[in-house]
Coordinates of N, CA and C in Angstrom, one line a residue:
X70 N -31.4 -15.1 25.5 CA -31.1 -14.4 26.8 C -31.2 -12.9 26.6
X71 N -32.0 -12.6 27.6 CA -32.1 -10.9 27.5 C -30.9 -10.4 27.9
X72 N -31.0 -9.2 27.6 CA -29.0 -8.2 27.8 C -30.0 -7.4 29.2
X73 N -29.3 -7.1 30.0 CA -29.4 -6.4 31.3 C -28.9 -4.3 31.0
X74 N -30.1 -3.8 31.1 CA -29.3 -2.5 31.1 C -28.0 -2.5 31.8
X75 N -27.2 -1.2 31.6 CA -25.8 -0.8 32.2 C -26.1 -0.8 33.8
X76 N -27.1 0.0 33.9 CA -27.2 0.2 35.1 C -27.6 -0.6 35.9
X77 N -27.9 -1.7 35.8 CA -28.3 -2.9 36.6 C -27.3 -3.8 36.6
X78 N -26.4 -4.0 35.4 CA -25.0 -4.5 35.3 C -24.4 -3.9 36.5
X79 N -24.1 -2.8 36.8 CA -23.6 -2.4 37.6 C -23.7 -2.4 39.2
X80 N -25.1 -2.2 39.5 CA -25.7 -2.9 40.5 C -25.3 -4.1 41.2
X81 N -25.1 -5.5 40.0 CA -24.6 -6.5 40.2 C -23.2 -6.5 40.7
X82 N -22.7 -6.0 40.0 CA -21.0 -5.4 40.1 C -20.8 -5.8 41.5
X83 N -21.6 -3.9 42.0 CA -21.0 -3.8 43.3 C -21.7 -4.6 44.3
X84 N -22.8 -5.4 44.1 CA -23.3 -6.4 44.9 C -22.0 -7.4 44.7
X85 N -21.7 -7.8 44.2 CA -20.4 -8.8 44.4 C -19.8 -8.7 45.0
X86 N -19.5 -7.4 45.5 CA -17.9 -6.9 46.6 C -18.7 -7.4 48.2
X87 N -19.7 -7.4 48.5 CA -20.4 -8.2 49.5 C -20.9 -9.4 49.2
X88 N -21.5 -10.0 48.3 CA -22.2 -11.6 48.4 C -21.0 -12.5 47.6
X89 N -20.9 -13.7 47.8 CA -20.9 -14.6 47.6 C -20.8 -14.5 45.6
X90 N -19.8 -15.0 44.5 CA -19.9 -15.2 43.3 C -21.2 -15.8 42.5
X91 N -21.1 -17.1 43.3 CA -21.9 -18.2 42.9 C -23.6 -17.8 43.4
X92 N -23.4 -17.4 45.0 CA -24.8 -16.7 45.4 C -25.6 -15.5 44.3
X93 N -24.7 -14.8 44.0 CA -25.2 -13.8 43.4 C -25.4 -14.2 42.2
X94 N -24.9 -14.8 41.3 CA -25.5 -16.1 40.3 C -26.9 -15.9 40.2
X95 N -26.5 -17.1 41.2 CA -28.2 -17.9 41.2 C -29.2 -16.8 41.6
X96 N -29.1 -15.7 42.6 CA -29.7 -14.4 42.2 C -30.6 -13.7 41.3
X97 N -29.3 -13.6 40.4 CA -29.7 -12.9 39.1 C -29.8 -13.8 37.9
X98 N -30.1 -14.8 38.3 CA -30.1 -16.0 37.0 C -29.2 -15.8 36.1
X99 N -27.7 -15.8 36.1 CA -26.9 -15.7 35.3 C -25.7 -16.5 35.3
X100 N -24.6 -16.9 34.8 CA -23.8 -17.7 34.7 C -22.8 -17.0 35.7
X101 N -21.9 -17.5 36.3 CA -20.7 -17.0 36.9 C -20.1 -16.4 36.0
X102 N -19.5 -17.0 35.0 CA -18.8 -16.7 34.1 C -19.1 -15.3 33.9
X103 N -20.5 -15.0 33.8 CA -21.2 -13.7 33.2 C -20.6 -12.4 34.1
X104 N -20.3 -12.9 35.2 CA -20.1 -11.7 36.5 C -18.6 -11.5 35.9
X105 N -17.8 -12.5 35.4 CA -16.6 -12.4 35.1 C -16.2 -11.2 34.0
X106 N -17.4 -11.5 32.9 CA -17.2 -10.7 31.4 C -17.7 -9.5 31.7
X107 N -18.9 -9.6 32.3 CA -19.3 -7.7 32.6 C -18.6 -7.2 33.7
X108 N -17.5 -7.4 34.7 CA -16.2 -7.6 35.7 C -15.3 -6.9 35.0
X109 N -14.6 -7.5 33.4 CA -13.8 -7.2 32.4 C -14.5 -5.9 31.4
X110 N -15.5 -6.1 31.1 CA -16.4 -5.2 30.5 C -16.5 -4.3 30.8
X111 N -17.1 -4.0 32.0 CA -17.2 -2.7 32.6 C -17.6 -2.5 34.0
X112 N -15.9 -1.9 33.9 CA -15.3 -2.4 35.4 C -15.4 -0.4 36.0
X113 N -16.6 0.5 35.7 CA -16.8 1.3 35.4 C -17.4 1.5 37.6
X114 N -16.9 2.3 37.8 CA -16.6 2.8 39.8 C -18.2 2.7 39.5
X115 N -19.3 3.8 39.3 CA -20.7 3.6 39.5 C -21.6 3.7 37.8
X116 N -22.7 4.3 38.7 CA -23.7 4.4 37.1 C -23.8 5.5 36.8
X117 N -23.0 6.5 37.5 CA -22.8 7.9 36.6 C -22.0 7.8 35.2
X118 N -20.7 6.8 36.1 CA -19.7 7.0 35.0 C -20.1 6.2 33.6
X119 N -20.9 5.4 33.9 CA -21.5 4.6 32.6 C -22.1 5.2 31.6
X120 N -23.1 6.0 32.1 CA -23.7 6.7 31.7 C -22.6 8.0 31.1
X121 N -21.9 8.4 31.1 CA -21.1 9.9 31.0 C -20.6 8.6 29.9
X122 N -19.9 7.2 29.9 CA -19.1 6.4 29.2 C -20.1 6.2 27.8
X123 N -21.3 5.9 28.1 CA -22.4 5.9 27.2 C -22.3 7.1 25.9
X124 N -22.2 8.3 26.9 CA -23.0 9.6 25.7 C -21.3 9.8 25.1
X125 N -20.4 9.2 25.4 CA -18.8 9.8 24.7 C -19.0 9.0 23.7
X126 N -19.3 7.3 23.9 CA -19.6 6.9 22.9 C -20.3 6.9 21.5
X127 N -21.2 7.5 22.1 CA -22.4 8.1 21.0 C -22.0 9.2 20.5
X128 N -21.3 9.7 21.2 CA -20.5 11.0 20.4 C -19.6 10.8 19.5
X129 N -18.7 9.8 20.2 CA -17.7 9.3 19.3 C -17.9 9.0 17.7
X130 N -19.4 8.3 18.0 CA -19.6 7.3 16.7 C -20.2 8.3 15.4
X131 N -20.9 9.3 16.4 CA -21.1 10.6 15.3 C -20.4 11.0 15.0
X132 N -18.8 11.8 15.7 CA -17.9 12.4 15.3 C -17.2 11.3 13.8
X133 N -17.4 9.8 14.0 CA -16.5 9.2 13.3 C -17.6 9.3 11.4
X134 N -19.0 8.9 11.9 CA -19.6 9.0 10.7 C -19.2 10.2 10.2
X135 N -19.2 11.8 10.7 CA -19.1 12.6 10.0 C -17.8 12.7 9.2
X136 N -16.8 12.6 10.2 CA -15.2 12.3 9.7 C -15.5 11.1 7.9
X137 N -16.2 10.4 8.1 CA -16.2 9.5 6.9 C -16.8 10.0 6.1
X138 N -18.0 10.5 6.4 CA -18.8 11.3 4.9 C -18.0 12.8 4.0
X139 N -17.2 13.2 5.4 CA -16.6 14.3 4.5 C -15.3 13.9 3.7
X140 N -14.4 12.9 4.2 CA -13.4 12.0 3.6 C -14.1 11.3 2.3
X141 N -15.1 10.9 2.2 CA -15.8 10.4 1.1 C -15.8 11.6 0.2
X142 N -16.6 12.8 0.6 CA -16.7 13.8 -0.2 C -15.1 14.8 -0.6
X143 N -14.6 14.2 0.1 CA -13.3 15.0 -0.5 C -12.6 14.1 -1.7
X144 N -12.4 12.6 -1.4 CA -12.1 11.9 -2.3 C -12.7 12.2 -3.7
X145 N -14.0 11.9 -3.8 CA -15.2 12.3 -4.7 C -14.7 13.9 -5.3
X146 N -14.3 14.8 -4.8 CA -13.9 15.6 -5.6 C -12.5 15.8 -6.2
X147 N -11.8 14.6 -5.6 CA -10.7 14.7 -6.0 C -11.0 13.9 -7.1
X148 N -11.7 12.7 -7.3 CA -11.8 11.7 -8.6 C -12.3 12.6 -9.6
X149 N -13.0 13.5 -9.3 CA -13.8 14.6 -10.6 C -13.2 15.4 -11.2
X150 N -12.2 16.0 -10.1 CA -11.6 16.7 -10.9 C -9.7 16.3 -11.9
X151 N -10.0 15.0 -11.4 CA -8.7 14.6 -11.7 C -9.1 14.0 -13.3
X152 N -10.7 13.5 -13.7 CA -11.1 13.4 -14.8 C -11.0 14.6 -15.5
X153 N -11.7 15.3 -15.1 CA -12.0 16.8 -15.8 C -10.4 17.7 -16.0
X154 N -9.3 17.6 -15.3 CA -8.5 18.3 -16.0 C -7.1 17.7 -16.0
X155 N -7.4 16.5 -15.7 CA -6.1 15.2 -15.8 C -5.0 15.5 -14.7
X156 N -4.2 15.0 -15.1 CA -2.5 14.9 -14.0 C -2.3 16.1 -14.1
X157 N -1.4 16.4 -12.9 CA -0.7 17.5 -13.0 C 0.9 17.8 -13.8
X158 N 0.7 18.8 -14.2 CA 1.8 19.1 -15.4 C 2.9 19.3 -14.7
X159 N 4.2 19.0 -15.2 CA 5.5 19.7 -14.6 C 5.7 20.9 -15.0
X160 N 6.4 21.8 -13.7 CA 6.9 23.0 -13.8 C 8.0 23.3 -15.5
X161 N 7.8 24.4 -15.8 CA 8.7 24.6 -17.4 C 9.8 24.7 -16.8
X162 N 10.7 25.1 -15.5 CA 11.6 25.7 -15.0 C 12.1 24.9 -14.6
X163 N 11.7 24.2 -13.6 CA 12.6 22.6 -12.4 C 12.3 21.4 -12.8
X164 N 10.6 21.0 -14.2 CA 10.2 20.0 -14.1 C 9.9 18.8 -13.2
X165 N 9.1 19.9 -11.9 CA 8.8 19.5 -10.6 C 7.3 19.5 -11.2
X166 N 6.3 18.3 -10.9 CA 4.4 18.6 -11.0 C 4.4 19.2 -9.3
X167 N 3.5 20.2 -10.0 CA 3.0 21.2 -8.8 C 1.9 19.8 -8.5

C-alpha cells in the first residue's frame, strides 16, 4: 500500500466534514478504518500546520542526535580520564573525595 503525502491526508480530513465516511472511502480507495487512524494521527486544523508540525520534527530529531553525540563525547572523556588518573582521593582535612 502506498503512504499518502501529509498534505493530501489532510485534504481527506477535511473532505470528511462534508461527504459521507464510507463514500469518501471508496473515493480514495482506502479502508474506513484508515480515515479513523489518520483522524487520531493527525487531527492537524490545515496543511500549514503540518507542514510547520513536519520542520519541528526534523528539528527535533537533529536537536536530539546532537544532544547524544555530545553525551557520548562527554562520557568518553570521562572513561579516559578516569583510567589515566584513577578515583578521586579524599580530602587530608574532612576525608570528603573532591
Amino acid at each position: 500500500m502506498k503512504r499518502k503525502p501529509k498534505e493530501q491526508t489532510i485534504a481527506v480530513l477535511w473532505s470528511m466534514r462534508r461527504e459521507r465516511r464510507g463514500d469518501l472511502a471508496r473515493k480514495h480507495w482506502i479502508f474506513e478504518a484508515t480515515l479513523y487512524y489518520w483522524k487520531a494521527k493527525c487531527g492537524c486544523k490545515n496543511v500549514s500546520d503540518a507542514k510547520r508540525l513536519k520542520v519541528l520534527e526534523d528539528e527535533n530529531a537533529k536537536l536530539k542526535k546532537l544532544l547524544a553525540t555530545q553525551r557520548l563525547g562527554a562520557s568518553a572523556l570521562r572513561q579516559s580520564s578516569a583510567k589515566k588518573y584513577g578515583p578521586p582521593r579524599p580530602c587530608k582535612g574532612c576525608g570528603i573525595a573532591k
